[in-house]
CSV table of C-alpha atoms in Angstrom, one decimal:
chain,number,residue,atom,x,y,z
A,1,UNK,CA,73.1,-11.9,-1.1
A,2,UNK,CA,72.9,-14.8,0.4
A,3,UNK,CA,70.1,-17.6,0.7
A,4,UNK,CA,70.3,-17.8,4.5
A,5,UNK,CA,71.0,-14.4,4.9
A,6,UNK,CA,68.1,-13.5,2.6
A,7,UNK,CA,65.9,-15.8,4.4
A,8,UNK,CA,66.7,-14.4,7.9
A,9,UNK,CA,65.6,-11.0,7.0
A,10,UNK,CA,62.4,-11.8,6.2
A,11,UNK,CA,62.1,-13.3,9.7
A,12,UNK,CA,62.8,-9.4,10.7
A,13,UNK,CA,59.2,-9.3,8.5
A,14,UNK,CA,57.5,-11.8,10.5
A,15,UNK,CA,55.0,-11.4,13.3
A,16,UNK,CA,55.1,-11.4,16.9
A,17,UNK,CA,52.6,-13.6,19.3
A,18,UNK,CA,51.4,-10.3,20.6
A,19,UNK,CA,50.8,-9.2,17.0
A,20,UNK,CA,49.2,-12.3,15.8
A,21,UNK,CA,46.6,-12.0,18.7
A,22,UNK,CA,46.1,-8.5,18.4
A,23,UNK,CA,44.9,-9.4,14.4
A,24,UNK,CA,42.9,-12.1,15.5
A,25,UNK,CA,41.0,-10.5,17.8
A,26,UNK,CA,40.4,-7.1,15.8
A,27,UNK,CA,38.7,-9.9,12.8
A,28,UNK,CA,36.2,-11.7,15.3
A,29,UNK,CA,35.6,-8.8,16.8
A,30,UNK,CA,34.8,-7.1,13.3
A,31,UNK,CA,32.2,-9.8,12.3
A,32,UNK,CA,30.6,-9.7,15.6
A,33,UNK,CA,29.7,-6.2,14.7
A,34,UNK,CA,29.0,-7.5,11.0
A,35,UNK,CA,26.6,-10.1,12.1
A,36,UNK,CA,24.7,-7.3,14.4
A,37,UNK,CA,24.7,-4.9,11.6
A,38,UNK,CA,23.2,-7.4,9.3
A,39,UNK,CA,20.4,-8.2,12.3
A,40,UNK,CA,19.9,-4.1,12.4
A,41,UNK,CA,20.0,-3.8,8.4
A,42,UNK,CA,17.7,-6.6,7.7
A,43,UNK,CA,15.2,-5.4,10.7
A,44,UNK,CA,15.6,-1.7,9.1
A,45,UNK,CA,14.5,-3.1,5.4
A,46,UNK,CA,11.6,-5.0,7.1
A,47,UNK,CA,10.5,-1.7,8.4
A,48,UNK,CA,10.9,0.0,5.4
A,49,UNK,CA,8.7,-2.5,3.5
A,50,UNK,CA,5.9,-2.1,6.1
A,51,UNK,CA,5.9,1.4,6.0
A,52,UNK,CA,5.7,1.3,2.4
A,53,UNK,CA,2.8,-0.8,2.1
A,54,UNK,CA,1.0,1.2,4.9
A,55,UNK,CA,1.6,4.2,3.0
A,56,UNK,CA,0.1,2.6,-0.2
A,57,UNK,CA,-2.5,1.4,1.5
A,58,UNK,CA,-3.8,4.6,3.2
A,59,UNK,CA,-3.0,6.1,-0.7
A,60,UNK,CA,-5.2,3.3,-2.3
A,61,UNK,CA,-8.3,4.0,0.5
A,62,UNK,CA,-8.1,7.5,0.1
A,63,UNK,CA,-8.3,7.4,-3.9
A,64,UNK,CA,-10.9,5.2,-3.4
A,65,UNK,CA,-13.5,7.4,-1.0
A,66,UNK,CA,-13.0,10.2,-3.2
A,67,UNK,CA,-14.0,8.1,-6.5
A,68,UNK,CA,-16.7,6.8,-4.8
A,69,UNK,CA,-18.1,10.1,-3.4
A,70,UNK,CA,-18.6,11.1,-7.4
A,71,UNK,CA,-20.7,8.1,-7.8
A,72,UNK,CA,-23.4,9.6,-5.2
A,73,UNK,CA,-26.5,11.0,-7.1
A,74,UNK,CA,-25.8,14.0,-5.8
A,75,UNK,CA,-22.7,14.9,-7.7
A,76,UNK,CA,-24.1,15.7,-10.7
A,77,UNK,CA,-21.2,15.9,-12.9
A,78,UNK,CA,-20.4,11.9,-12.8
A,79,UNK,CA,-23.7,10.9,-12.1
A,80,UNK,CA,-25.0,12.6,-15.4
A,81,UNK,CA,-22.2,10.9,-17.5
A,82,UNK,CA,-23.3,7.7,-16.1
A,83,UNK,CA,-27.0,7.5,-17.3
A,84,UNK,CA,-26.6,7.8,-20.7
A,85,UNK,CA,-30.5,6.8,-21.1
A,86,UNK,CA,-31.0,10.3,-20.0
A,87,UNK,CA,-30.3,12.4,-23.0
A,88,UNK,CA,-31.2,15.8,-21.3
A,89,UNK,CA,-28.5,14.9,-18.4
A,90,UNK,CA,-25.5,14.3,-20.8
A,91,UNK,CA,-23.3,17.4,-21.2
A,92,UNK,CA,-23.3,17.0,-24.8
A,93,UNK,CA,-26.7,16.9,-25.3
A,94,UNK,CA,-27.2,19.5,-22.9
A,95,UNK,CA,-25.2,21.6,-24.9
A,96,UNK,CA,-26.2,20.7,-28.7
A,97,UNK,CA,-30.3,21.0,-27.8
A,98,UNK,CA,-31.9,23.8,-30.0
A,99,UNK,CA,-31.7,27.3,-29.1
A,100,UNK,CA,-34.8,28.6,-30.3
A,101,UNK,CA,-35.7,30.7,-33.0
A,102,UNK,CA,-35.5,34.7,-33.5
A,103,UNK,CA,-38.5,35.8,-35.0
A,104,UNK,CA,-38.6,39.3,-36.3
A,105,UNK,CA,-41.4,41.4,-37.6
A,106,UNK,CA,-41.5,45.0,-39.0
A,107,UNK,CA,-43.7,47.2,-36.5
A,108,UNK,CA,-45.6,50.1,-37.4
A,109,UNK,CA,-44.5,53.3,-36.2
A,110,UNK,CA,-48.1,54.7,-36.4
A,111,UNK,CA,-51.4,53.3,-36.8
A,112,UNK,CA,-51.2,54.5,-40.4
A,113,UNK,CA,-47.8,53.4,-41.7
A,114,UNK,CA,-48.2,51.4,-44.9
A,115,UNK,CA,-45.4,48.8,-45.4
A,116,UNK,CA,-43.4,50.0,-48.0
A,117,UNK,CA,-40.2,49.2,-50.0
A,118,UNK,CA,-38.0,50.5,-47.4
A,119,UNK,CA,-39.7,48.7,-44.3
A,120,UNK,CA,-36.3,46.8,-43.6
A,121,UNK,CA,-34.9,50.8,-42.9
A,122,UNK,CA,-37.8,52.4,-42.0
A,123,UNK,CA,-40.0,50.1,-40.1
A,124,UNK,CA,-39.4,49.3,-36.4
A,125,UNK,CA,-38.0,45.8,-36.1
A,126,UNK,CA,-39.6,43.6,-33.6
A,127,UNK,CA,-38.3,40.5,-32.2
A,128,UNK,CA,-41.8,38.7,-31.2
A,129,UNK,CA,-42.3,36.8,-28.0
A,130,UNK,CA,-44.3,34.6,-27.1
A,131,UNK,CA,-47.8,36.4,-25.4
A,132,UNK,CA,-46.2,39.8,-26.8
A,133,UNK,CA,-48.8,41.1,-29.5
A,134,UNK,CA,-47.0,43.5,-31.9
A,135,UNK,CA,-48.9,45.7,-34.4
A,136,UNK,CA,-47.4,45.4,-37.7
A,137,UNK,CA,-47.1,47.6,-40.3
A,138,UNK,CA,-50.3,48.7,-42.1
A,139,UNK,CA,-50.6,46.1,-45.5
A,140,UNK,CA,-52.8,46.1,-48.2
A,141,UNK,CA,-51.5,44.5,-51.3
A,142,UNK,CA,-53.1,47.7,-53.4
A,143,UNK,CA,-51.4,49.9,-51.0
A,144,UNK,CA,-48.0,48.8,-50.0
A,145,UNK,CA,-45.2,47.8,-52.0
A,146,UNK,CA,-43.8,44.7,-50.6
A,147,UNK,CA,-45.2,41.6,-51.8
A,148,UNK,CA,-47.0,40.4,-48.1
A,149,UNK,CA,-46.3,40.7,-44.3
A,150,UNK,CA,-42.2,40.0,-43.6
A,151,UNK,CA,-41.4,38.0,-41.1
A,152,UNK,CA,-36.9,37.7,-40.7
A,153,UNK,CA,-36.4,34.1,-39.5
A,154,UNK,CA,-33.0,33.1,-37.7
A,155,UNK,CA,-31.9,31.2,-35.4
A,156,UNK,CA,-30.5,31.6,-31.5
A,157,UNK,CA,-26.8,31.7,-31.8
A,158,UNK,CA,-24.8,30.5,-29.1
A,159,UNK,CA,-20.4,30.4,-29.0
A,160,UNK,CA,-20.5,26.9,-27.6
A,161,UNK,CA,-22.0,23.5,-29.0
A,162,UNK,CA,-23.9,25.5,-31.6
A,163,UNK,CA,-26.7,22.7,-33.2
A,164,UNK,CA,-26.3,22.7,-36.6
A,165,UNK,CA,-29.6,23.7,-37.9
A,166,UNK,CA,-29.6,22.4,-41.8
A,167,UNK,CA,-32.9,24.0,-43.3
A,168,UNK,CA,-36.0,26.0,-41.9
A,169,UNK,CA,-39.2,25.4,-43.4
A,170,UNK,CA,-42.1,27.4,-43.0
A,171,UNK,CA,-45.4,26.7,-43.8
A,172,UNK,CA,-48.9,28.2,-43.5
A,173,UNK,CA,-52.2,27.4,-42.9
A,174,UNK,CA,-53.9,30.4,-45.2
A,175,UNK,CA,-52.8,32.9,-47.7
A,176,UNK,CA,-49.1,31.8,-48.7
A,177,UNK,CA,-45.3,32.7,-49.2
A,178,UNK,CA,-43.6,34.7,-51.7
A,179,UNK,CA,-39.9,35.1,-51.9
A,180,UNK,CA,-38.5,38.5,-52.7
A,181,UNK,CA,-35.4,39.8,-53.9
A,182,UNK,CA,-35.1,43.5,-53.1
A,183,UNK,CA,-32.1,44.4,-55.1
A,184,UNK,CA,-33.3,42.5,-58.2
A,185,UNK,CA,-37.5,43.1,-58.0
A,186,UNK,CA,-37.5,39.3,-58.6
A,187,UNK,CA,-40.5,37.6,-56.9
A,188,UNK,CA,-40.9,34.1,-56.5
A,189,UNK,CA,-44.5,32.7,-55.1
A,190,UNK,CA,-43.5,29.7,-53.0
A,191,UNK,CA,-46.9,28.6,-52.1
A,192,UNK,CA,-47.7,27.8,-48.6
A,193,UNK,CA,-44.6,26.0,-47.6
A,194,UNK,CA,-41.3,27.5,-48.2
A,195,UNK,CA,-37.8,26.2,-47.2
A,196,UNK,CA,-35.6,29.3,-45.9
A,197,UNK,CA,-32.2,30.1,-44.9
A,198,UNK,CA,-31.4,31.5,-41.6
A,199,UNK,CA,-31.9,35.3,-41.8
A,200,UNK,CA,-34.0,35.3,-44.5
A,201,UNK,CA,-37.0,37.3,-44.6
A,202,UNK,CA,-40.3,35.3,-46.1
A,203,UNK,CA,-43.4,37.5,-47.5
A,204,UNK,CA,-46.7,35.9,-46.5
A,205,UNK,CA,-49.7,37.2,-48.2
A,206,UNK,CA,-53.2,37.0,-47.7
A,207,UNK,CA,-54.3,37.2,-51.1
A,208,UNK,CA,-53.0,34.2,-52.4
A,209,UNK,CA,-54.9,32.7,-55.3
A,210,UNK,CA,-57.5,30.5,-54.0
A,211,UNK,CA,-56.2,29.8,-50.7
A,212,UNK,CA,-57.1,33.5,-49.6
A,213,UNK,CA,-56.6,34.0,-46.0
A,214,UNK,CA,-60.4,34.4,-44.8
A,215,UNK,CA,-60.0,33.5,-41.2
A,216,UNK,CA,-59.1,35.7,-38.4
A,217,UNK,CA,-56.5,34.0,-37.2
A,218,UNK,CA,-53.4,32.9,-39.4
A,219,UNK,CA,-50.5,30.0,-38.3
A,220,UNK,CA,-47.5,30.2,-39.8
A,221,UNK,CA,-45.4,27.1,-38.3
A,222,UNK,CA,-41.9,27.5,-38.4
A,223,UNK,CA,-39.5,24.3,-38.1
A,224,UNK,CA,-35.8,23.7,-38.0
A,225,UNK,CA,-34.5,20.4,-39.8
A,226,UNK,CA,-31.4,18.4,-39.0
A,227,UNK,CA,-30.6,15.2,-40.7
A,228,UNK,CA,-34.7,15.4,-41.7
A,229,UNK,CA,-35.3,16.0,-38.5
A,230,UNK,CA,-37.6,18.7,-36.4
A,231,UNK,CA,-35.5,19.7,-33.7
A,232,UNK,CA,-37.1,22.9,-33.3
A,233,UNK,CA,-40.7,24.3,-33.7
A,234,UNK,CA,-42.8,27.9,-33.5
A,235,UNK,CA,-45.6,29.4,-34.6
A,236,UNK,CA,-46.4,32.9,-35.6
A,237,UNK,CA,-49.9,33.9,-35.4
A,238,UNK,CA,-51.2,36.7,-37.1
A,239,UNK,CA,-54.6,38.3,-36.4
A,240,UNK,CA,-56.3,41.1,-38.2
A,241,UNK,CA,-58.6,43.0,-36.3
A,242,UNK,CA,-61.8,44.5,-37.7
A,243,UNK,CA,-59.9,47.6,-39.1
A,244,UNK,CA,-57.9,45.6,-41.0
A,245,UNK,CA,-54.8,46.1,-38.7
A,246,UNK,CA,-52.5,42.7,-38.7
A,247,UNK,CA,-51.1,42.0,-35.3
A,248,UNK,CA,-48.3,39.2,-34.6
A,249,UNK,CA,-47.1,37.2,-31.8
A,250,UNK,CA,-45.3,33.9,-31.1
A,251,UNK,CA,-45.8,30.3,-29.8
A,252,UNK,CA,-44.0,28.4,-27.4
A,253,UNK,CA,-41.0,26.9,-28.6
A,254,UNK,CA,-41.6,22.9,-29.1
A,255,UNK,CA,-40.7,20.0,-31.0
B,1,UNK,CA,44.3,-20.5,19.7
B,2,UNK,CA,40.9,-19.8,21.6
B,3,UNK,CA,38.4,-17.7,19.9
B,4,UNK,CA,34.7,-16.7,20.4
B,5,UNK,CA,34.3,-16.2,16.5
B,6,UNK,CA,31.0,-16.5,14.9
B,7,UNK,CA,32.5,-17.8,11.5
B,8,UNK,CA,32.3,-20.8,9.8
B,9,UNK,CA,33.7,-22.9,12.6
B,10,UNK,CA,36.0,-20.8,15.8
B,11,UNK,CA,38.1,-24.4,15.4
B,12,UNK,CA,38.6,-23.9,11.8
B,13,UNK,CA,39.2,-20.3,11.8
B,14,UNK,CA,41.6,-20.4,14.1
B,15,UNK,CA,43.7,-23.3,12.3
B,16,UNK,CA,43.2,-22.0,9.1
B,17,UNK,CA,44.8,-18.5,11.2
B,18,UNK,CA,47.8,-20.1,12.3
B,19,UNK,CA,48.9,-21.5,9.1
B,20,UNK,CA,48.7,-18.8,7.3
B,21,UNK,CA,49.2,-15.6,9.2
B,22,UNK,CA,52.7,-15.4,9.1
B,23,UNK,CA,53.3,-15.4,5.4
B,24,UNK,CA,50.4,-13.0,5.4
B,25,UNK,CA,52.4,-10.7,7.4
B,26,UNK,CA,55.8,-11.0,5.9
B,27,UNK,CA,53.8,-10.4,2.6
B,28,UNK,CA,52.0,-7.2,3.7
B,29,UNK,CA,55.5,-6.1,5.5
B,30,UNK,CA,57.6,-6.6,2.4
B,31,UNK,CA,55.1,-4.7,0.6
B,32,UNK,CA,54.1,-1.7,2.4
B,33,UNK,CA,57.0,-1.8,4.8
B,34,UNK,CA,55.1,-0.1,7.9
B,35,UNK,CA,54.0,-3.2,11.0
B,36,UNK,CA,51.0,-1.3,11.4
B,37,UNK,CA,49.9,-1.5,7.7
B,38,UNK,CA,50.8,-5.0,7.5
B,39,UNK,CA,48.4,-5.5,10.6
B,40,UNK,CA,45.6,-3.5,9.0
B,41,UNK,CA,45.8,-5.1,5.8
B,42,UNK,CA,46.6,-8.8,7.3
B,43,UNK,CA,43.1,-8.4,9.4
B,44,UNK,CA,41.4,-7.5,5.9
B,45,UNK,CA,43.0,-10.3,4.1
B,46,UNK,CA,41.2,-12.8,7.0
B,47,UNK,CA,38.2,-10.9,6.6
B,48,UNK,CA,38.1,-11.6,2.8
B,49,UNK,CA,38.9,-15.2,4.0
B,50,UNK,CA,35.9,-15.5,6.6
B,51,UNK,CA,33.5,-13.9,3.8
B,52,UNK,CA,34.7,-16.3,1.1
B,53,UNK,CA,31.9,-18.6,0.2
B,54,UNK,CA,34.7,-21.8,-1.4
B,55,UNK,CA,36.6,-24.3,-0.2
B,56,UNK,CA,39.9,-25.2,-0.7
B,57,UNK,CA,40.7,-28.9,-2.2
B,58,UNK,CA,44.2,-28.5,0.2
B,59,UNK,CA,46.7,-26.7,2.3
B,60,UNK,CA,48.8,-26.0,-0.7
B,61,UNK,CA,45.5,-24.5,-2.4
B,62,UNK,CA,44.8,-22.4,0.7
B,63,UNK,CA,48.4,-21.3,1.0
B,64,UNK,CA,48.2,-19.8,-2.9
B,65,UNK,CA,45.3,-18.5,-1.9
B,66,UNK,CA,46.1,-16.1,0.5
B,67,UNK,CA,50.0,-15.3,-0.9
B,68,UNK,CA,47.9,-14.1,-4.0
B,69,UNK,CA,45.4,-12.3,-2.4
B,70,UNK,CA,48.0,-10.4,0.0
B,71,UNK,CA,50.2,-9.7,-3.0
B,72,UNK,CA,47.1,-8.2,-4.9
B,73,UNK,CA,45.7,-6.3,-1.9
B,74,UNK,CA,49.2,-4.8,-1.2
B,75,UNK,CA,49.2,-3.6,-4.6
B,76,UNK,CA,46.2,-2.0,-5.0
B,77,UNK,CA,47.0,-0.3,-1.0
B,78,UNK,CA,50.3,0.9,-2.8
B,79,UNK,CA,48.4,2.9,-5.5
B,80,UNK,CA,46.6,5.0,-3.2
B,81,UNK,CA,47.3,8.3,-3.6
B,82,UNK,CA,47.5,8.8,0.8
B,83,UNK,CA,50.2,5.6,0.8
B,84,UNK,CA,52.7,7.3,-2.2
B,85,UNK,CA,52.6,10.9,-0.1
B,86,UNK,CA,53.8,9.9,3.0
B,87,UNK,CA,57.0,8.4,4.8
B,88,UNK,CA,56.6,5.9,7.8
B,89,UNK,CA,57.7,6.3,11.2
B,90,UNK,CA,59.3,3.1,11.3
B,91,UNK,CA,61.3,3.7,8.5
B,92,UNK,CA,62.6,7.3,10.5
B,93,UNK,CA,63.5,5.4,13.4
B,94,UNK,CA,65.3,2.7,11.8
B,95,UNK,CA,67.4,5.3,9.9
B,96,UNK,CA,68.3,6.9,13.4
B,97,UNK,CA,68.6,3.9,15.3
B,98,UNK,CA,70.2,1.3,12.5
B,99,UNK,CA,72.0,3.2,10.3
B,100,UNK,CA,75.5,1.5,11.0
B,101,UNK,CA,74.4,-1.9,11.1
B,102,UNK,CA,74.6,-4.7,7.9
B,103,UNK,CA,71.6,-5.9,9.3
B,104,UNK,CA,70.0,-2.4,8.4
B,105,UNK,CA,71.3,-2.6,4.9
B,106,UNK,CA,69.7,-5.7,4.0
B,107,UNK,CA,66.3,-5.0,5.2
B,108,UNK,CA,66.9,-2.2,3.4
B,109,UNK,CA,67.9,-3.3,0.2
B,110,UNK,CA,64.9,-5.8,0.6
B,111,UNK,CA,62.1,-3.2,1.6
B,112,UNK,CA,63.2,-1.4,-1.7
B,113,UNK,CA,63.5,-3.9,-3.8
B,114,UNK,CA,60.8,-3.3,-7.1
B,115,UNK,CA,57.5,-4.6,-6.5
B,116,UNK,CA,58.0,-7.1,-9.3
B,117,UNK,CA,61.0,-9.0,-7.3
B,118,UNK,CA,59.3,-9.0,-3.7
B,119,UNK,CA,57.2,-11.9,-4.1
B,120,UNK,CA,59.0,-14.0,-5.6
B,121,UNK,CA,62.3,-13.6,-3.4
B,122,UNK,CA,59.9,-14.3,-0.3
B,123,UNK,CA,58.1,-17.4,-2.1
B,124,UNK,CA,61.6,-18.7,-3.3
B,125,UNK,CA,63.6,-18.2,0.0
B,126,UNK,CA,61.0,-18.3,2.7
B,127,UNK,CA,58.5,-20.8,1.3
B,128,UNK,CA,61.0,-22.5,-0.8
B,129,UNK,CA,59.0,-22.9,-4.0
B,130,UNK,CA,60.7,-23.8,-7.3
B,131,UNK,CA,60.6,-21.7,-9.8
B,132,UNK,CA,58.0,-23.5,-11.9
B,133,UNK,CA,55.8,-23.5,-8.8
B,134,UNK,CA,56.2,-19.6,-8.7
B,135,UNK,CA,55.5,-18.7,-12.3
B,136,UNK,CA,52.3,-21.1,-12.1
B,137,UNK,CA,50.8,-19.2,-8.3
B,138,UNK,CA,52.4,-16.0,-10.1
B,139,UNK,CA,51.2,-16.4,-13.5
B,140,UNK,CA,54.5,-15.4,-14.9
B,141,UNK,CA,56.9,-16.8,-17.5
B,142,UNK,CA,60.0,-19.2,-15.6
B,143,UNK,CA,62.9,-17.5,-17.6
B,144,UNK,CA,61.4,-13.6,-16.3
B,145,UNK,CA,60.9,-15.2,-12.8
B,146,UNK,CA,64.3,-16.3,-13.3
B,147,UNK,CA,65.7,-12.6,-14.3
B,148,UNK,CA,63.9,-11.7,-11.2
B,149,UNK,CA,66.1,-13.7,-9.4
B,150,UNK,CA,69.2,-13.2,-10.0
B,151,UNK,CA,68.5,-9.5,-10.7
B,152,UNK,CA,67.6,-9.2,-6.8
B,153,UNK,CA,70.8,-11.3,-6.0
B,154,UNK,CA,73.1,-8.5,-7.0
């Protein structure tokens, strides 16, 4: 090939004026639109932003309101956690205060049942409340065969927040406390305090060396100890009537 | 040329246009051999021009500027799957219509020519450029560009 000829094909190649215009006009035309698209796409990201921050805004007030409804003394839920000077109101606390006590006697069947050996089987277990007298079981130390009166001290169980309840002590105001093992015979005179285990059953006596119990009315005070604390308190009182019958009842519970 | 563009000045759009549009064209047409392609991709050439955010030291820097662009852009047009499944129009009617003519031949033999040679034929014989001139727009070696040459001679 030639260089002319080569060079006068490629005018075959070249544009016409009609062409040339046709181009030019499609590209200004084409960034006219561009510029209005760019008006329209910054407007529509303005937009966006405002809703967005009205929509956060609404979102923020209406966290807010309900927050602040839970600080009103009448919710008692956020209020409570919020004065913690009030022990009683704190959940925890609320939970963890001390149950009570159970306090079981062994009531007579009859009038003339004497306590015996066997009173745990035989004998009609009471759980004393308070204002409720309960006859007890006929005793006379020559006569029956248990050491003194029983008395079963536990505690209230409860399957949530249980307080830990590390000793009971009981103590008495006349006669005194014998500890008895049934299976073994072994008796044990405690005096007139005594330090228990849940469940166990304490013996008090009347006849009880010197400190014989001579008065009508007998206390035994019953206390429950955490961390040498009293976080729980009851009385028994035991009367005796002039035929010799003993009666029980209970206390409030108090600290 | 009068123009209501909004780009960076209608006056120097429209000179910056003029200078360059028909080596543009030829480009695009030696390429992808079809007017209307080489209208469609001259108009997205410009448009790469109006968007480019540079300026060019001279008219020699502006020229390279766009033959490289227009080669690349032709290129990457070529690879698309729609361009290598398809037969132009134009290229039917000039069968039917030249088919006896030497003029036919040449265009032709020019329109199938390897992509490799295209370029350098049309910056050799239309924009007379040296060789060394080429192979620094081109980024190619002088004796290859050289091959090319003479290769697309015979």
């Amino acid at each position: 090939m030639k260089n002319k000829n080569i060079k006068d094909t490629f005018e075959f190649f070249a544009p016409t004026e009609e062409q040339k215009r046709i181009i030019y006009e499609s590209i200004v035309n084409r960034q006219k639109i561009n510029e209005k698209r760019r008006g329209l796409h910054f407007k529509a990201k303005l937009a966006y932003s405002l809703i967005a921050c009205f929509i956060t805004v609404v979102a923020a007030v209406i966290l807010l309101n309900n927050n602040w409804s839970l600080l009103e003394p009448g919710n008692t839920h956020y209020y409570q956690a919020n004065k913690p000077s009030d022990n009683s109101s704190l959940p925890d606390a609320t939970d963890k205060i001390f149950k009570g006590f159970v306090l079981t006697a062994y009531a007579a069947n009859s009038e003339s049942a004497y306590l015996n050996a066997n009173f745990m089987e035989e004998a009609e277990k009471q759980v004393l409340k308070p204002d409720v007298k309960v006859l007890l079981a006929k005793y006379t130390p020559a006569m029956s065969s248990v050491p003194g009166l029983p008395f079963t001290v536990d505690i209230k169980k409860d399957d949530k927040n249980n307080y830990y309840v590390e000793a009971i002590n009981a103590s008495v105001d006349c006669g005194g406390f014998d500890r008895w093992d049934r299976e073994t015979g072994i008796l044990t005179s405690e005096g007139q305090s005594i330090t228990i285990d849940t469940g166990e059953t304490i013996y008090w006596s009347p006849m009880y060396g010197d400190n014989a119990a001579n008065e009508n009315k007998i206390t035994i005070t019953i206390k429950a100890v955490t961390n040498n604390t009293v976080i729980g308190k009851q009385s028994i009182y035991i009367t005796q009537d002039e035929q010799g019958y003993y009666y029980a009842t209970i206390g409030e519970l108090g600290l | 040329m009068e123009s209501n563009s909004l780009l960076r000045t209608d006056r120097e759009f429209a000179s910056v246009y003029d200078r360059n549009i028909r080596g543009v064209y030829q480009i695009c047409f030696l390429y992808l051999k079809s007017h209307y392609d080489a209208e469609d991709a001259s108009q997205a050439i410009f448009e790469k021009y109006v968007n480019l955010n540079k300026c060019f030291n001279d008219k020699n820097q502006e020229k390279a500027w766009f033959i490289s662009v227009s080669k690349n852009y032709c290129k990457d047009e070529l690879k698309k799957f729609w361009k290598k499944k398809r037969v132009d129009i134009e290229r039917i009617e000039r069968i039917s219509v030249h088919e006896d003519t030497s003029d036919y031949l040449l265009i032709d033999a020019l329109l199938n020519l390897p992509i490799k040679y295209k370029a350098v034929l049309y910056l050799f014989y239309v924009e007379g450029y040296s060789v060394k001139e080429i192979s620094q727009l081109l980024y190619r070696n002088e004796s290859t560009l050289r091959n090319h040459l003479s290769a697309a001679d015979y």
